[in-house]
Each structure stands twice: as structure tokens, then as C-alpha cells.
């Protein structure tokens, strides 16, 4: 005759509950922040402000349209020899644009241009769209057009 061993429901729950709580807590705390473009230089500062409010696991979605990234060239607050590139100060975040239903990209970050509409080239350093700031690691940037 085969014996069946029953586990009390409370004992099974005690084993599973910590795992469920850790999964729910991580998922519940992750937030998505969305920002739409204005096409004006203030876009750069608006995105910077939104980034400063993110926590690990959060996502910043830059909505469809043209973001004016022209203030990027003068942003050398953290890296004096490499101007440009918005600092990404938080680890484990995602910065993303949006795609069309057909898979095309619809979020554009446009840097500074001269009067003829050509990109301005910095006289020193680099002109990156983003850069890691101290404490910003494992950052994912996806689905953005950089002009």
C-alpha cells in the first residue's frame, strides 16, 4: 500500500510566500514615465528632470515626435573634456522611444544645427546623446533616432 504524505497548507504557503512577495514587489515598484516632445530646446531639460526622478527598474519612454537635443552641446557639467551627452545617473533603467505598428522608429533626438540645417560639430570632445554619470550602469537605450 502506498502512503501519501500531506503538507499542511500553512507550511507550503510559508515556502512560497517569500518568493511571490519578492516578484510582486519588484514588478509593482517599477514605473514608466512618458514624455512628449515640444520640438524646443526645453525638451533636453525636461528629459533630464524626468531621469532624475527614476529608480532602478524604471522606464522612461520618449513619445513619438522630434525632441530638440540642441542643449546637449553645452552640457559639460560632469565631464569637462567631453561635452554633450545627457548624464544617465541611475542604474538599471530603460530609456526608449516608440515604434510604429510596422516597426519603424518614431522618436527623434535632433542635436544642434547651423543656420543651413547641418549638424553642429563640437570643437572638443564628443557629442553623444547620453552618457553614464557616476552611479549609472546597466542602462538600456532603445528605439531612438539620433540626428
mmCIF file of N, CA and C in Angstrom:
data_model
loop_
_atom_site.group_PDB
_atom_site.id
_atom_site.type_symbol
_atom_site.label_atom_id
_atom_site.label_comp_id
_atom_site.label_asym_id
_atom_site.label_seq_id
_atom_site.Cartn_x
_atom_site.Cartn_y
_atom_site.Cartn_z
ATOM 1 N N UNK A 1 0.835 -1.149 0.000
ATOM 2 C CA UNK A 1 0.000 0.000 0.000
ATOM 3 C C UNK A 1 0.903 1.243 0.000
ATOM 4 N N UNK A 2 0.570 2.230 -0.832
ATOM 5 C CA UNK A 2 1.346 3.456 -0.946
ATOM 6 C C UNK A 2 0.800 4.482 0.024
ATOM 7 N N UNK A 3 1.720 5.116 0.736
ATOM 8 C CA UNK A 3 1.270 6.157 1.655
ATOM 9 C C UNK A 3 1.456 7.524 0.989
ATOM 10 N N UNK A 4 0.567 8.409 1.269
ATOM 11 C CA UNK A 4 0.621 9.766 0.735
ATOM 12 C C UNK A 4 0.949 10.705 1.880
ATOM 13 N N UNK A 5 1.939 11.535 1.640
ATOM 14 C CA UNK A 5 2.330 12.500 2.664
ATOM 15 C C UNK A 5 1.707 13.844 2.329
ATOM 16 N N UNK A 6 0.960 14.359 3.231
ATOM 17 C CA UNK A 6 0.283 15.638 3.030
ATOM 18 C C UNK A 6 1.100 16.734 3.669
ATOM 19 N N UNK A 7 1.211 17.831 2.966
ATOM 20 C CA UNK A 7 1.885 19.009 3.521
ATOM 21 C C UNK A 7 0.805 19.975 3.945
ATOM 22 N N UNK A 8 0.936 20.422 5.155
ATOM 23 C CA UNK A 8 -0.051 21.393 5.632
ATOM 24 C C UNK A 8 -0.032 22.622 4.734
ATOM 25 N N UNK A 9 -1.202 23.179 4.410
ATOM 26 C CA UNK A 9 -1.247 24.380 3.571
ATOM 27 C C UNK A 9 -0.419 25.528 4.129
ATOM 28 N N UNK A 10 -0.395 25.691 5.425
ATOM 29 C CA UNK A 10 0.366 26.800 6.001
ATOM 30 C C UNK A 10 1.871 26.604 5.789
ATOM 31 N N UNK A 11 2.349 25.353 5.814
ATOM 32 C CA UNK A 11 3.771 25.092 5.580
ATOM 33 C C UNK A 11 4.130 25.368 4.124
ATOM 34 N N UNK A 12 3.255 24.988 3.188
ATOM 35 C CA UNK A 12 3.504 25.250 1.767
ATOM 36 C C UNK A 12 3.492 26.749 1.488
ATOM 37 N N UNK A 13 2.564 27.441 2.102
ATOM 38 C CA UNK A 13 2.471 28.886 1.913
ATOM 39 C C UNK A 13 3.710 29.587 2.458
ATOM 40 N N UNK A 14 4.222 29.105 3.573
ATOM 41 C CA UNK A 14 5.420 29.700 4.160
ATOM 42 C C UNK A 14 6.623 29.551 3.238
ATOM 43 N N UNK A 15 6.636 28.496 2.430
ATOM 44 C CA UNK A 15 7.744 28.295 1.492
ATOM 45 C C UNK A 15 7.597 29.164 0.246
ATOM 46 N N UNK A 16 6.387 29.352 -0.212
ATOM 47 C CA UNK A 16 6.128 30.056 -1.473
ATOM 48 C C UNK A 16 5.991 31.564 -1.286
ATOM 49 N N UNK A 17 5.463 31.992 -0.157
ATOM 50 C CA UNK A 17 5.161 33.407 0.063
ATOM 51 C C UNK A 17 6.357 34.342 -0.127
ATOM 52 N N UNK A 18 7.546 34.054 0.407
ATOM 53 C CA UNK A 18 8.673 34.978 0.193
ATOM 54 C C UNK A 18 9.009 35.169 -1.290
ATOM 55 N N UNK A 19 8.946 34.110 -2.064
ATOM 56 C CA UNK A 19 9.227 34.204 -3.493
ATOM 57 C C UNK A 19 8.179 35.065 -4.197
ATOM 58 N N UNK A 20 6.910 34.827 -3.887
ATOM 59 C CA UNK A 20 5.841 35.614 -4.502
ATOM 60 C C UNK A 20 5.950 37.092 -4.138
ATOM 61 N N UNK A 21 6.242 37.382 -2.900
ATOM 62 C CA UNK A 21 6.369 38.771 -2.465
ATOM 63 C C UNK A 21 7.518 39.483 -3.164
ATOM 64 N N UNK A 22 8.647 38.800 -3.336
ATOM 65 C CA UNK A 22 9.780 39.447 -4.000
ATOM 66 C C UNK A 22 9.458 39.726 -5.464
ATOM 67 N N UNK A 23 8.760 38.824 -6.132
ATOM 68 C CA UNK A 23 8.370 39.053 -7.523
ATOM 69 C C UNK A 23 7.372 40.193 -7.633
ATOM 70 N N UNK A 24 6.376 40.199 -6.775
ATOM 71 C CA UNK A 24 5.361 41.247 -6.820
ATOM 72 C C UNK A 24 5.938 42.605 -6.464
ATOM 73 N N UNK A 25 6.828 42.660 -5.496
ATOM 74 C CA UNK A 25 7.418 43.925 -5.084
ATOM 75 C C UNK A 25 8.237 44.531 -6.208
ATOM 76 N N UNK A 26 9.069 43.735 -6.867
ATOM 77 C CA UNK A 26 9.888 44.236 -7.964
ATOM 78 C C UNK A 26 9.016 44.752 -9.091
ATOM 79 N N UNK A 27 7.987 44.015 -9.454
ATOM 80 C CA UNK A 27 7.106 44.413 -10.537
ATOM 81 C C UNK A 27 6.293 45.636 -10.166
ATOM 82 N N UNK A 28 5.798 45.681 -8.956
ATOM 83 C CA UNK A 28 4.936 46.775 -8.537
ATOM 84 C C UNK A 28 5.703 48.087 -8.413
ATOM 85 N N UNK A 29 6.974 48.030 -8.071
ATOM 86 C CA UNK A 29 7.743 49.245 -7.872
ATOM 87 C C UNK A 29 8.261 49.845 -9.172
ATOM 88 N N UNK A 30 8.434 49.033 -10.217
ATOM 89 C CA UNK A 30 8.913 49.551 -11.494
ATOM 90 C C UNK A 30 7.849 50.460 -12.094
ATOM 91 N N UNK A 31 8.292 51.654 -12.534
ATOM 92 C CA UNK A 31 7.348 52.620 -13.086
ATOM 93 C C UNK A 31 7.750 52.969 -14.513
ATOM 94 N N UNK A 32 6.779 53.462 -15.262
ATOM 95 C CA UNK A 32 7.068 54.011 -16.580
ATOM 96 C C UNK A 32 6.683 55.483 -16.558
ATOM 97 N N UNK A 33 7.594 56.323 -16.998
ATOM 98 C CA UNK A 33 7.347 57.753 -17.144
ATOM 99 C C UNK A 33 7.365 58.055 -18.630
ATOM 100 N N UNK A 34 6.372 58.801 -19.105
ATOM 101 C CA UNK A 34 6.295 59.154 -20.527
ATOM 102 C C UNK A 34 6.410 60.665 -20.686
ATOM 103 N N UNK A 35 7.177 61.052 -21.709
ATOM 104 C CA UNK A 35 7.340 62.467 -22.016
ATOM 105 C C UNK A 35 7.121 62.659 -23.509
ATOM 106 N N UNK A 36 6.317 63.650 -23.851
ATOM 107 C CA UNK A 36 6.116 64.006 -25.249
ATOM 108 C C UNK A 36 7.024 65.164 -25.617
ATOM 109 N N UNK A 37 7.404 65.267 -26.892
ATOM 110 C CA UNK A 37 8.306 66.339 -27.322
ATOM 111 C C UNK A 37 7.583 67.664 -27.546
ATOM 112 N N UNK A 38 8.344 68.750 -27.417
ATOM 113 C CA UNK A 38 7.818 70.068 -27.788
ATOM 114 C C UNK A 38 8.522 70.586 -29.037
ATOM 115 N N UNK A 39 9.681 69.969 -29.375
ATOM 116 C CA UNK A 39 10.466 70.447 -30.509
ATOM 117 C C UNK A 39 11.241 71.714 -30.185
ATOM 118 N N UNK A 40 11.361 72.053 -28.907
ATOM 119 C CA UNK A 40 12.075 73.257 -28.462
ATOM 120 C C UNK A 40 13.217 72.851 -27.531
ATOM 121 N N UNK A 41 14.227 73.731 -27.367
ATOM 122 C CA UNK A 41 15.369 73.380 -26.517
ATOM 123 C C UNK A 41 15.003 72.928 -25.106
ATOM 124 N N UNK A 42 13.845 73.307 -24.609
ATOM 125 C CA UNK A 42 13.429 72.883 -23.264
ATOM 126 C C UNK A 42 13.252 71.368 -23.166
ATOM 127 N N UNK A 43 13.115 70.669 -24.302
ATOM 128 C CA UNK A 43 12.964 69.204 -24.280
ATOM 129 C C UNK A 43 14.109 68.546 -23.528
ATOM 130 N N UNK A 44 15.318 69.029 -23.764
ATOM 131 C CA UNK A 44 16.502 68.426 -23.155
ATOM 132 C C UNK A 44 16.412 68.492 -21.626
ATOM 133 N N UNK A 45 16.051 69.652 -21.108
ATOM 134 C CA UNK A 45 15.952 69.815 -19.652
ATOM 135 C C UNK A 45 14.779 69.033 -19.076
ATOM 136 N N UNK A 46 13.686 68.937 -19.818
ATOM 137 C CA UNK A 46 12.522 68.168 -19.360
ATOM 138 C C UNK A 46 12.886 66.685 -19.214
ATOM 139 N N UNK A 47 13.648 66.169 -20.176
ATOM 140 C CA UNK A 47 14.060 64.766 -20.099
ATOM 141 C C UNK A 47 15.033 64.583 -18.944
ATOM 142 N N UNK A 48 15.958 65.522 -18.772
ATOM 143 C CA UNK A 48 16.911 65.436 -17.648
ATOM 144 C C UNK A 48 16.155 65.382 -16.318
ATOM 145 N N UNK A 49 15.152 66.232 -16.164
ATOM 146 C CA UNK A 49 14.378 66.264 -14.921
ATOM 147 C C UNK A 49 13.665 64.932 -14.697
ATOM 148 N N UNK A 50 13.095 64.375 -15.753
ATOM 149 C CA UNK A 50 12.410 63.077 -15.627
ATOM 150 C C UNK A 50 13.393 61.979 -15.242
ATOM 151 N N UNK A 51 14.585 61.990 -15.830
ATOM 152 C CA UNK A 51 15.599 60.985 -15.494
ATOM 153 C C UNK A 51 15.986 61.062 -14.024
ATOM 154 N N UNK A 52 16.053 62.258 -13.479
ATOM 155 C CA UNK A 52 16.482 62.403 -12.081
ATOM 156 C C UNK A 52 15.463 61.808 -11.112
ATOM 157 N N UNK A 53 14.231 61.605 -11.560
ATOM 158 C CA UNK A 53 13.208 61.032 -10.696
ATOM 159 C C UNK A 53 13.037 59.531 -10.842
ATOM 160 N N UNK A 54 13.862 58.897 -11.688
ATOM 161 C CA UNK A 54 13.739 57.452 -11.895
ATOM 162 C C UNK A 54 14.498 56.666 -10.834
ATOM 163 N N UNK A 55 14.077 55.433 -10.658
ATOM 164 C CA UNK A 55 14.739 54.494 -9.749
ATOM 165 C C UNK A 55 15.098 53.245 -10.553
ATOM 166 N N UNK A 56 16.023 52.428 -10.058
ATOM 167 C CA UNK A 56 16.361 51.197 -10.767
ATOM 168 C C UNK A 56 15.103 50.398 -11.115
ATOM 169 N N UNK A 57 15.045 49.916 -12.349
ATOM 170 C CA UNK A 57 13.898 49.150 -12.824
ATOM 171 C C UNK A 57 12.877 49.988 -13.579
ATOM 172 N N UNK A 58 12.974 51.323 -13.479
ATOM 173 C CA UNK A 58 12.015 52.201 -14.155
ATOM 174 C C UNK A 58 12.329 52.342 -15.642
ATOM 175 N N UNK A 59 11.325 52.799 -16.389
ATOM 176 C CA UNK A 59 11.459 53.057 -17.816
ATOM 177 C C UNK A 59 11.038 54.485 -18.108
ATOM 178 N N UNK A 60 11.828 55.180 -18.916
ATOM 179 C CA UNK A 60 11.462 56.498 -19.426
ATOM 180 C C UNK A 60 11.156 56.321 -20.903
ATOM 181 N N UNK A 61 9.914 56.578 -21.292
ATOM 182 C CA UNK A 61 9.518 56.468 -22.692
ATOM 183 C C UNK A 61 9.400 57.862 -23.280
ATOM 184 N N UNK A 62 10.184 58.108 -24.322
ATOM 185 C CA UNK A 62 10.114 59.359 -25.057
ATOM 186 C C UNK A 62 9.127 59.116 -26.197
ATOM 187 N N UNK A 63 8.036 59.842 -26.186
ATOM 188 C CA UNK A 63 6.930 59.582 -27.105
ATOM 189 C C UNK A 63 7.264 60.017 -28.534
ATOM 190 N N UNK A 64 6.360 59.735 -29.428
ATOM 191 C CA UNK A 64 6.511 59.990 -30.863
ATOM 192 C C UNK A 64 6.751 61.474 -31.128
ATOM 193 N N UNK A 65 7.730 61.770 -31.978
ATOM 194 C CA UNK A 65 7.966 63.138 -32.399
ATOM 195 C C UNK A 65 9.431 63.531 -32.311
ATOM 196 N N UNK A 66 9.672 64.829 -32.447
ATOM 197 C CA UNK A 66 11.013 65.395 -32.501
ATOM 198 C C UNK A 66 11.361 66.086 -31.189
ATOM 199 N N UNK A 67 12.396 65.583 -30.525
ATOM 200 C CA UNK A 67 12.916 66.197 -29.312
ATOM 201 C C UNK A 67 14.105 67.075 -29.700
ATOM 202 N N UNK A 68 14.108 68.325 -29.252
ATOM 203 C CA UNK A 68 15.216 69.232 -29.514
ATOM 204 C C UNK A 68 16.327 68.915 -28.527
ATOM 205 N N UNK A 69 17.442 68.417 -29.030
ATOM 206 C CA UNK A 69 18.573 67.991 -28.202
ATOM 207 C C UNK A 69 19.729 68.986 -28.318
ATOM 208 N N UNK A 70 19.430 70.243 -28.748
ATOM 209 C CA UNK A 70 20.494 71.207 -29.032
ATOM 210 C C UNK A 70 21.257 71.635 -27.779
ATOM 211 N N UNK A 71 20.651 71.588 -26.602
ATOM 212 C CA UNK A 71 21.376 71.941 -25.372
ATOM 213 C C UNK A 71 22.418 70.894 -25.013
ATOM 214 N N UNK A 72 22.393 69.776 -25.704
ATOM 215 C CA UNK A 72 23.340 68.694 -25.494
ATOM 216 C C UNK A 72 24.784 69.175 -25.610
ATOM 217 N N UNK A 73 25.061 70.074 -26.569
ATOM 218 C CA UNK A 73 26.438 70.514 -26.787
ATOM 219 C C UNK A 73 27.004 71.312 -25.634
ATOM 220 N N UNK A 74 26.176 72.027 -24.929
ATOM 221 C CA UNK A 74 26.685 72.871 -23.846
ATOM 222 C C UNK A 74 26.648 72.175 -22.495
ATOM 223 N N UNK A 75 26.204 70.934 -22.477
ATOM 224 C CA UNK A 75 26.100 70.217 -21.208
ATOM 225 C C UNK A 75 27.426 69.539 -20.893
ATOM 226 N N UNK A 76 28.265 70.211 -20.158
ATOM 227 C CA UNK A 76 29.555 69.630 -19.784
ATOM 228 C C UNK A 76 29.734 69.661 -18.273
ATOM 229 N N UNK A 77 28.630 69.590 -17.566
ATOM 230 C CA UNK A 77 28.678 69.733 -16.108
ATOM 231 C C UNK A 77 29.447 68.627 -15.408
ATOM 232 N N UNK A 78 29.429 67.413 -15.948
ATOM 233 C CA UNK A 78 30.099 66.308 -15.255
ATOM 234 C C UNK A 78 31.390 65.862 -15.928
ATOM 235 N N UNK A 79 31.494 66.081 -17.237
ATOM 236 C CA UNK A 79 32.676 65.617 -17.952
ATOM 237 C C UNK A 79 33.220 66.801 -18.750
ATOM 238 N N UNK A 80 34.129 67.554 -18.167
ATOM 239 C CA UNK A 80 34.593 68.800 -18.770
ATOM 240 C C UNK A 80 35.280 68.603 -20.120
ATOM 241 N N UNK A 81 35.937 67.487 -20.308
ATOM 242 C CA UNK A 81 36.668 67.288 -21.563
ATOM 243 C C UNK A 81 35.822 66.614 -22.630
ATOM 244 N N UNK A 82 34.618 66.190 -22.302
ATOM 245 C CA UNK A 82 33.736 65.550 -23.277
ATOM 246 C C UNK A 82 32.347 66.165 -23.182
ATOM 247 N N UNK A 83 32.168 67.342 -23.791
ATOM 248 C CA UNK A 83 30.870 67.981 -23.675
ATOM 249 C C UNK A 83 29.794 67.187 -24.390
ATOM 250 N N UNK A 84 28.592 67.368 -23.973
ATOM 251 C CA UNK A 84 27.472 66.717 -24.641
ATOM 252 C C UNK A 84 27.162 65.370 -24.047
ATOM 253 N N UNK A 85 25.948 64.961 -24.252
ATOM 254 C CA UNK A 85 25.500 63.684 -23.741
ATOM 255 C C UNK A 85 24.817 63.844 -22.403
ATOM 256 N N UNK A 86 23.522 63.662 -22.384
ATOM 257 C CA UNK A 86 22.792 63.787 -21.125
ATOM 258 C C UNK A 86 23.254 62.714 -20.150
ATOM 259 N N UNK A 87 23.576 63.075 -18.923
ATOM 260 C CA UNK A 87 24.014 62.078 -17.944
ATOM 261 C C UNK A 87 22.879 61.126 -17.573
ATOM 262 N N UNK A 88 23.183 59.857 -17.524
ATOM 263 C CA UNK A 88 22.241 58.845 -17.057
ATOM 264 C C UNK A 88 22.690 58.434 -15.667
ATOM 265 N N UNK A 89 22.053 58.993 -14.624
ATOM 266 C CA UNK A 89 22.572 58.841 -13.267
ATOM 267 C C UNK A 89 22.056 57.643 -12.483
ATOM 268 N N UNK A 90 21.148 56.849 -13.039
ATOM 269 C CA UNK A 90 20.520 55.772 -12.280
ATOM 270 C C UNK A 90 20.815 54.432 -12.958
ATOM 271 N N UNK A 91 21.209 53.457 -12.177
ATOM 272 C CA UNK A 91 21.478 52.117 -12.724
ATOM 273 C C UNK A 91 20.183 51.379 -13.013
ATOM 274 N N UNK A 92 20.249 50.499 -14.003
ATOM 275 C CA UNK A 92 19.158 49.572 -14.261
ATOM 276 C C UNK A 92 17.884 50.201 -14.791
ATOM 277 N N UNK A 93 18.011 51.285 -15.566
ATOM 278 C CA UNK A 93 16.820 51.895 -16.156
ATOM 279 C C UNK A 93 16.786 51.640 -17.657
ATOM 280 N N UNK A 94 15.639 51.916 -18.260
ATOM 281 C CA UNK A 94 15.480 51.813 -19.706
ATOM 282 C C UNK A 94 15.000 53.171 -20.212
ATOM 283 N N UNK A 95 15.664 53.677 -21.251
ATOM 284 C CA UNK A 95 15.220 54.882 -21.951
ATOM 285 C C UNK A 95 14.857 54.420 -23.344
ATOM 286 N N UNK A 96 13.599 54.632 -23.745
ATOM 287 C CA UNK A 96 13.180 54.109 -25.041
ATOM 288 C C UNK A 96 12.307 55.094 -25.789
ATOM 289 N N UNK A 97 12.320 54.926 -27.104
ATOM 290 C CA UNK A 97 11.413 55.645 -27.977
ATOM 291 C C UNK A 97 10.241 54.743 -28.308
ATOM 292 N N UNK A 98 9.458 55.150 -29.299
ATOM 293 C CA UNK A 98 8.316 54.333 -29.713
ATOM 294 C C UNK A 98 8.479 53.922 -31.165
ATOM 295 N N UNK A 99 7.820 52.832 -31.512
ATOM 296 C CA UNK A 99 7.849 52.291 -32.868
ATOM 297 C C UNK A 99 6.459 52.354 -33.476
ATOM 298 N N UNK A 100 6.423 52.404 -34.795
ATOM 299 C CA UNK A 100 5.149 52.302 -35.500
ATOM 300 C C UNK A 100 4.684 50.852 -35.437
ATOM 301 N N UNK A 101 3.470 50.601 -35.840
ATOM 302 C CA UNK A 101 2.987 49.220 -35.872
ATOM 303 C C UNK A 101 3.783 48.385 -36.862
ATOM 304 N N UNK A 102 4.365 49.027 -37.871
ATOM 305 C CA UNK A 102 5.184 48.320 -38.853
ATOM 306 C C UNK A 102 6.631 48.157 -38.387
ATOM 307 N N UNK A 103 6.952 48.692 -37.225
ATOM 308 C CA UNK A 103 8.290 48.518 -36.658
ATOM 309 C C UNK A 103 9.240 49.673 -36.885
ATOM 310 N N UNK A 104 8.804 50.731 -37.578
ATOM 311 C CA UNK A 104 9.667 51.891 -37.786
ATOM 312 C C UNK A 104 9.805 52.717 -36.517
ATOM 313 N N UNK A 105 10.889 53.468 -36.425
ATOM 314 C CA UNK A 105 11.133 54.299 -35.253
ATOM 315 C C UNK A 105 10.446 55.655 -35.418
ATOM 316 N N UNK A 106 9.874 56.171 -34.337
ATOM 317 C CA UNK A 106 9.126 57.428 -34.399
ATOM 318 C C UNK A 106 9.595 58.484 -33.421
ATOM 319 N N UNK A 107 10.629 58.198 -32.642
ATOM 320 C CA UNK A 107 11.136 59.171 -31.675
ATOM 321 C C UNK A 107 12.501 59.646 -32.153
ATOM 322 N N UNK A 108 12.637 60.973 -32.338
ATOM 323 C CA UNK A 108 13.865 61.545 -32.886
ATOM 324 C C UNK A 108 14.457 62.524 -31.879
ATOM 325 N N UNK A 109 15.767 62.377 -31.624
ATOM 326 C CA UNK A 109 16.515 63.348 -30.836
ATOM 327 C C UNK A 109 17.382 64.118 -31.822
ATOM 328 N N UNK A 110 17.087 65.387 -32.037
ATOM 329 C CA UNK A 110 17.835 66.186 -33.014
ATOM 330 C C UNK A 110 18.757 67.143 -32.287
ATOM 331 N N UNK A 111 20.060 67.011 -32.577
ATOM 332 C CA UNK A 111 21.057 67.878 -31.963
ATOM 333 C C UNK A 111 21.064 69.259 -32.583
ATOM 334 N N UNK A 112 22.022 70.068 -32.153
ATOM 335 C CA UNK A 112 22.145 71.441 -32.643
ATOM 336 C C UNK A 112 22.486 71.446 -34.126
ATOM 337 N N UNK A 113 21.923 72.420 -34.832
ATOM 338 C CA UNK A 113 22.212 72.582 -36.257
ATOM 339 C C UNK A 113 22.635 74.022 -36.515
ATOM 340 N N UNK A 114 23.378 74.227 -37.615
ATOM 341 C CA UNK A 114 23.760 75.585 -38.002
ATOM 342 C C UNK A 114 22.612 76.196 -38.813
ATOM 343 N N UNK A 115 22.739 77.465 -39.229
ATOM 344 C CA UNK A 115 21.643 78.098 -39.978
ATOM 345 C C UNK A 115 21.242 77.360 -41.262
ATOM 346 N N UNK A 116 22.162 76.580 -41.828
ATOM 347 C CA UNK A 116 21.847 75.827 -43.039
ATOM 348 C C UNK A 116 21.201 74.473 -42.719
ATOM 349 N N UNK A 117 21.048 74.168 -41.418
ATOM 350 C CA UNK A 117 20.416 72.906 -41.032
ATOM 351 C C UNK A 117 21.371 71.735 -40.905
ATOM 352 N N UNK A 118 22.679 71.996 -41.006
ATOM 353 C CA UNK A 118 23.668 70.926 -40.860
ATOM 354 C C UNK A 118 24.001 70.731 -39.384
ATOM 355 N N UNK A 119 24.367 69.523 -38.973
ATOM 356 C CA UNK A 119 24.711 69.294 -37.561
ATOM 357 C C UNK A 119 25.914 70.124 -37.140
ATOM 358 N N UNK A 120 25.857 70.657 -35.944
ATOM 359 C CA UNK A 120 26.989 71.386 -35.363
ATOM 360 C C UNK A 120 27.941 70.361 -34.781
ATOM 361 N N UNK A 121 29.197 70.489 -35.114
ATOM 362 C CA UNK A 121 30.216 69.590 -34.575
ATOM 363 C C UNK A 121 30.918 70.279 -33.415
ATOM 364 N N UNK A 122 31.037 69.619 -32.278
ATOM 365 C CA UNK A 122 31.727 70.253 -31.147
ATOM 366 C C UNK A 122 33.207 70.442 -31.457
ATOM 367 N N UNK A 123 33.796 71.499 -30.907
ATOM 368 C CA UNK A 123 35.213 71.765 -31.160
ATOM 369 C C UNK A 123 36.120 70.858 -30.332
ATOM 370 N N UNK A 124 35.570 70.270 -29.285
ATOM 371 C CA UNK A 124 36.373 69.371 -28.450
ATOM 372 C C UNK A 124 35.478 68.258 -27.936
ATOM 373 N N UNK A 125 36.078 67.152 -27.590
ATOM 374 C CA UNK A 125 35.318 66.048 -27.005
ATOM 375 C C UNK A 125 34.371 65.381 -27.979
ATOM 376 N N UNK A 126 33.289 64.872 -27.462
ATOM 377 C CA UNK A 126 32.332 64.123 -28.262
ATOM 378 C C UNK A 126 30.951 64.745 -28.145
ATOM 379 N N UNK A 127 30.086 64.355 -29.023
ATOM 380 C CA UNK A 127 28.698 64.797 -28.985
ATOM 381 C C UNK A 127 27.820 63.555 -28.913
ATOM 382 N N UNK A 128 27.742 62.973 -27.745
ATOM 383 C CA UNK A 128 26.935 61.773 -27.548
ATOM 384 C C UNK A 128 25.534 62.176 -27.112
ATOM 385 N N UNK A 129 24.549 61.334 -27.395
ATOM 386 C CA UNK A 129 23.177 61.632 -26.970
ATOM 387 C C UNK A 129 23.027 61.470 -25.466
ATOM 388 N N UNK A 130 23.662 60.440 -24.911
ATOM 389 C CA UNK A 130 23.615 60.158 -23.486
ATOM 390 C C UNK A 130 25.009 59.764 -23.033
ATOM 391 N N UNK A 131 25.245 59.859 -21.743
ATOM 392 C CA UNK A 131 26.492 59.343 -21.184
ATOM 393 C C UNK A 131 26.221 58.836 -19.777
ATOM 394 N N UNK A 132 27.002 57.888 -19.340
ATOM 395 C CA UNK A 132 26.861 57.396 -17.972
ATOM 396 C C UNK A 132 27.416 58.438 -17.009
ATOM 397 N N UNK A 133 26.638 58.720 -16.007
ATOM 398 C CA UNK A 133 27.104 59.568 -14.912
ATOM 399 C C UNK A 133 27.549 58.640 -13.792
ATOM 400 N N UNK A 134 28.259 59.149 -12.799
ATOM 401 C CA UNK A 134 28.617 58.281 -11.671
ATOM 402 C C UNK A 134 27.367 57.627 -11.091
ATOM 403 N N UNK A 135 27.406 56.319 -10.956
ATOM 404 C CA UNK A 135 26.270 55.578 -10.411
ATOM 405 C C UNK A 135 25.304 55.080 -11.474
ATOM 406 N N UNK A 136 25.525 55.420 -12.728
ATOM 407 C CA UNK A 136 24.613 54.973 -13.785
ATOM 408 C C UNK A 136 25.216 53.839 -14.593
ATOM 409 N N UNK A 137 24.831 52.631 -14.302
ATOM 410 C CA UNK A 137 25.317 51.443 -15.012
ATOM 411 C C UNK A 137 24.124 50.602 -15.445
ATOM 412 N N UNK A 138 24.360 49.707 -16.388
ATOM 413 C CA UNK A 138 23.324 48.795 -16.886
ATOM 414 C C UNK A 138 22.084 49.577 -17.354
ATOM 415 N N UNK A 139 22.334 50.605 -18.160
ATOM 416 C CA UNK A 139 21.249 51.411 -18.716
ATOM 417 C C UNK A 139 20.984 50.942 -20.138
ATOM 418 N N UNK A 140 19.727 50.751 -20.487
ATOM 419 C CA UNK A 140 19.349 50.345 -21.833
ATOM 420 C C UNK A 140 18.736 51.531 -22.552
ATOM 421 N N UNK A 141 19.240 51.847 -23.744
ATOM 422 C CA UNK A 141 18.677 52.898 -24.595
ATOM 423 C C UNK A 141 18.252 52.208 -25.875
ATOM 424 N N UNK A 142 16.986 52.359 -26.247
ATOM 425 C CA UNK A 142 16.484 51.628 -27.423
ATOM 426 C C UNK A 142 15.434 52.422 -28.189
ATOM 427 N N UNK A 143 15.349 52.129 -29.468
ATOM 428 C CA UNK A 143 14.297 52.663 -30.348
ATOM 429 C C UNK A 143 14.288 54.176 -30.468
ATOM 430 N N UNK A 144 15.465 54.795 -30.555
ATOM 431 C CA UNK A 144 15.581 56.238 -30.750
ATOM 432 C C UNK A 144 16.332 56.516 -32.038
ATOM 433 N N UNK A 145 15.930 57.549 -32.776
ATOM 434 C CA UNK A 145 16.682 58.036 -33.926
ATOM 435 C C UNK A 145 17.489 59.229 -33.433
ATOM 436 N N UNK A 146 18.800 59.215 -33.647
ATOM 437 C CA UNK A 146 19.670 60.303 -33.222
ATOM 438 C C UNK A 146 20.108 61.064 -34.466
ATOM 439 N N UNK A 147 19.774 62.336 -34.530
ATOM 440 C CA UNK A 147 20.156 63.159 -35.691
ATOM 441 C C UNK A 147 21.171 64.202 -35.279
#
